[in-house]
PDB file of C-alpha atoms in Angstrom:
ATOM      1  CA  UNK A   1      15.403 -18.471 -14.449  1.00 84.00           C
ATOM      2  CA  UNK A   2      14.333 -18.335 -11.021  1.00 88.00           C
ATOM      3  CA  UNK A   3      12.258 -16.537  -8.547  1.00 89.00           C
ATOM      4  CA  UNK A   4      12.410 -15.609  -4.754  1.00 91.00           C
ATOM      5  CA  UNK A   5      10.727 -13.385  -2.191  1.00 90.00           C
ATOM      6  CA  UNK A   6      12.362 -10.697  -0.277  1.00 92.00           C
ATOM      7  CA  UNK A   7      10.358  -9.522   2.918  1.00 88.00           C
ATOM      8  CA  UNK A   8      11.712  -6.313   4.233  1.00 86.00           C
ATOM      9  CA  UNK A   9      10.058  -3.336   4.822  1.00 84.00           C
ATOM     10  CA  UNK A  10       8.082  -4.126   1.681  1.00 89.00           C
ATOM     11  CA  UNK A  11       7.548  -7.609   0.223  1.00 93.00           C
ATOM     12  CA  UNK A  12       8.915  -8.123  -3.204  1.00 94.00           C
ATOM     13  CA  UNK A  13       8.837 -11.063  -5.753  1.00 95.00           C
ATOM     14  CA  UNK A  14      12.348 -11.202  -7.371  1.00 95.00           C
ATOM     15  CA  UNK A  15      12.575 -12.760 -10.735  1.00 95.00           C
ATOM     16  CA  UNK A  16      15.849 -13.399 -12.418  1.00 94.00           C
ATOM     17  CA  UNK A  17      14.945 -13.715 -16.057  1.00 94.00           C
ATOM     18  CA  UNK A  18      16.090 -13.222 -19.747  1.00 94.00           C
ATOM     19  CA  UNK A  19      14.073 -11.238 -22.002  1.00 93.00           C
ATOM     20  CA  UNK A  20      13.084 -11.931 -25.461  1.00 94.00           C
ATOM     21  CA  UNK A  21      16.206  -9.933 -26.917  1.00 95.00           C
ATOM     22  CA  UNK A  22      18.404 -12.105 -24.522  1.00 94.00           C
ATOM     23  CA  UNK A  23      19.246  -9.475 -21.882  1.00 95.00           C
ATOM     24  CA  UNK A  24      19.266 -10.711 -18.342  1.00 95.00           C
ATOM     25  CA  UNK A  25      17.422  -8.811 -15.922  1.00 96.00           C
ATOM     26  CA  UNK A  26      16.286  -8.775 -12.562  1.00 96.00           C
ATOM     27  CA  UNK A  27      12.345  -7.892 -12.003  1.00 95.00           C
ATOM     28  CA  UNK A  28      11.484  -6.562  -8.674  1.00 95.00           C
ATOM     29  CA  UNK A  29       7.582  -6.850  -8.345  1.00 94.00           C
ATOM     30  CA  UNK A  30       6.184  -5.684  -5.197  1.00 93.00           C
ATOM     31  CA  UNK A  31       3.440  -7.333  -3.429  1.00 91.00           C
ATOM     32  CA  UNK A  32       1.505  -3.780  -2.532  1.00 89.00           C
ATOM     33  CA  UNK A  33       1.675  -2.301  -6.291  1.00 85.00           C
ATOM     34  CA  UNK A  34      -0.475   0.901  -4.874  1.00 87.00           C
ATOM     35  CA  UNK A  35       2.300   1.615  -2.369  1.00 88.00           C
ATOM     36  CA  UNK A  36       5.787   0.397  -3.819  1.00 87.00           C
ATOM     37  CA  UNK A  37       6.961   0.471  -7.630  1.00 91.00           C
ATOM     38  CA  UNK A  38       8.285  -2.513  -9.657  1.00 93.00           C
ATOM     39  CA  UNK A  39      11.683  -2.333 -10.821  1.00 94.00           C
ATOM     40  CA  UNK A  40      13.779  -3.776 -13.851  1.00 96.00           C
ATOM     41  CA  UNK A  41      17.366  -3.835 -13.315  1.00 96.00           C
ATOM     42  CA  UNK A  42      19.868  -5.003 -16.168  1.00 97.00           C
ATOM     43  CA  UNK A  43      22.062  -7.710 -14.372  1.00 95.00           C
ATOM     44  CA  UNK A  44      25.203  -5.774 -15.888  1.00 95.00           C
ATOM     45  CA  UNK A  45      24.371  -2.616 -14.235  1.00 97.00           C
ATOM     46  CA  UNK A  46      24.951  -3.638 -10.796  1.00 97.00           C
ATOM     47  CA  UNK A  47      26.820  -6.434  -8.668  1.00 96.00           C
ATOM     48  CA  UNK A  48      25.936  -9.684  -9.228  1.00 93.00           C
ATOM     49  CA  UNK A  49      25.340 -12.267  -6.460  1.00 94.00           C
ATOM     50  CA  UNK A  50      28.832 -13.708  -6.919  1.00 95.00           C
ATOM     51  CA  UNK A  51      30.687 -10.394  -6.805  1.00 96.00           C
ATOM     52  CA  UNK A  52      28.740  -9.150  -3.755  1.00 97.00           C
ATOM     53  CA  UNK A  53      29.701 -12.093  -1.977  1.00 97.00           C
ATOM     54  CA  UNK A  54      33.425 -11.838  -2.982  1.00 96.00           C
ATOM     55  CA  UNK A  55      33.642  -8.329  -1.711  1.00 95.00           C
ATOM     56  CA  UNK A  56      31.711  -9.299   1.203  1.00 95.00           C
ATOM     57  CA  UNK A  57      34.148 -11.887   2.187  1.00 95.00           C
ATOM     58  CA  UNK A  58      37.373 -10.131   1.355  1.00 94.00           C
ATOM     59  CA  UNK A  59      36.146  -7.142   4.001  1.00 92.00           C
ATOM     60  CA  UNK A  60      34.065  -8.846   6.620  1.00 92.00           C
ATOM     61  CA  UNK A  61      34.912 -11.193   9.185  1.00 91.00           C
ATOM     62  CA  UNK A  62      32.146 -14.214   9.569  1.00 94.00           C
ATOM     63  CA  UNK A  63      31.562 -17.878  10.635  1.00 95.00           C
ATOM     64  CA  UNK A  64      28.809 -18.624   8.107  1.00 96.00           C
ATOM     65  CA  UNK A  65      26.983 -17.032   5.398  1.00 97.00           C
ATOM     66  CA  UNK A  66      23.271 -17.787   5.816  1.00 97.00           C
ATOM     67  CA  UNK A  67      21.844 -16.420   2.931  1.00 96.00           C
ATOM     68  CA  UNK A  68      22.194 -13.728   0.169  1.00 96.00           C
ATOM     69  CA  UNK A  69      19.423 -12.267  -1.707  1.00 95.00           C
ATOM     70  CA  UNK A  70      18.409  -9.434  -3.701  1.00 96.00           C
ATOM     71  CA  UNK A  71      15.816  -6.742  -2.404  1.00 94.00           C
ATOM     72  CA  UNK A  72      14.748  -3.228  -1.722  1.00 93.00           C
ATOM     73  CA  UNK A  73      15.911  -1.137   0.877  1.00 92.00           C
ATOM     74  CA  UNK A  74      14.270   2.606   1.114  1.00 89.00           C
ATOM     75  CA  UNK A  75      13.323   2.241  -2.433  1.00 89.00           C
ATOM     76  CA  UNK A  76      17.122   1.232  -3.292  1.00 94.00           C
ATOM     77  CA  UNK A  77      17.873  -2.321  -4.947  1.00 96.00           C
ATOM     78  CA  UNK A  78      20.103  -4.147  -2.291  1.00 96.00           C
ATOM     79  CA  UNK A  79      21.882  -7.235  -1.926  1.00 97.00           C
ATOM     80  CA  UNK A  80      20.886  -8.616   1.671  1.00 97.00           C
ATOM     81  CA  UNK A  81      23.539 -10.826   2.953  1.00 98.00           C
ATOM     82  CA  UNK A  82      22.485 -12.743   6.285  1.00 97.00           C
ATOM     83  CA  UNK A  83      25.690 -14.381   7.925  1.00 97.00           C
ATOM     84  CA  UNK A  84      26.769 -15.369  11.697  1.00 97.00           C
ATOM     85  CA  UNK A  85      29.339 -13.514  13.218  1.00 96.00           C
ATOM     86  CA  UNK A  86      32.266 -14.711  15.537  1.00 93.00           C
ATOM     87  CA  UNK A  87      30.013 -14.461  18.438  1.00 94.00           C
ATOM     88  CA  UNK A  88      27.259 -16.891  16.700  1.00 94.00           C
ATOM     89  CA  UNK A  89      24.847 -13.829  16.120  1.00 96.00           C
ATOM     90  CA  UNK A  90      22.978 -13.525  13.046  1.00 97.00           C
ATOM     91  CA  UNK A  91      23.740 -10.431  11.274  1.00 97.00           C
ATOM     92  CA  UNK A  92      21.885  -8.589   8.756  1.00 96.00           C
ATOM     93  CA  UNK A  93      24.008  -6.363   5.774  1.00 96.00           C
ATOM     94  CA  UNK A  94      22.788  -4.694   3.059  1.00 97.00           C
ATOM     95  CA  UNK A  95      24.585  -3.545   0.007  1.00 97.00           C
ATOM     96  CA  UNK A  96      23.572  -1.176  -3.032  1.00 97.00           C
ATOM     97  CA  UNK A  97      23.324  -3.303  -5.895  1.00 98.00           C
ATOM     98  CA  UNK A  98      24.529  -0.530  -8.200  1.00 97.00           C
ATOM     99  CA  UNK A  99      27.846   0.263  -6.235  1.00 96.00           C
ATOM    100  CA  UNK A 100      28.449  -2.123  -3.312  1.00 95.00           C
ATOM    101  CA  UNK A 101      28.226   0.745  -0.868  1.00 95.00           C
ATOM    102  CA  UNK A 102      26.710  -0.648   2.723  1.00 95.00           C
ATOM    103  CA  UNK A 103      23.077   1.020   3.022  1.00 94.00           C
ATOM    104  CA  UNK A 104      22.588   0.261   6.636  1.00 91.00           C
ATOM    105  CA  UNK A 105      24.423  -0.285   9.801  1.00 92.00           C
ATOM    106  CA  UNK A 106      24.365  -4.161  10.080  1.00 93.00           C
ATOM    107  CA  UNK A 107      21.538  -5.600  12.117  1.00 93.00           C
ATOM    108  CA  UNK A 108      22.661  -8.284  14.826  1.00 94.00           C
ATOM    109  CA  UNK A 109      20.188 -10.742  16.565  1.00 94.00           C
ATOM    110  CA  UNK A 110      20.979 -13.689  18.898  1.00 86.00           C
TER     111      UNK A 110
END
């Protein structure tokens, strides 16, 4: 359906795909296959982009959401939400794909 790139500790190509049997999955393909492993995540096994954004919006104060993308943090599939906070800083937040828990303290830059 679509593709994107995630550049975290490791670079992944993220594909939103539909398998021949009709099952929707996210394929996480690492740029360095010798170092990182590929992942296949059934979409219904975790939070969708819409669901994670709705949860985020109900709990976090923000000025503007800049981007939301699926990636991998320390081997865990994660949603990365980049937003501007009330002080106009760019903030990077990471949430577990499966349960929505925060994976790291938010990182803010001017």
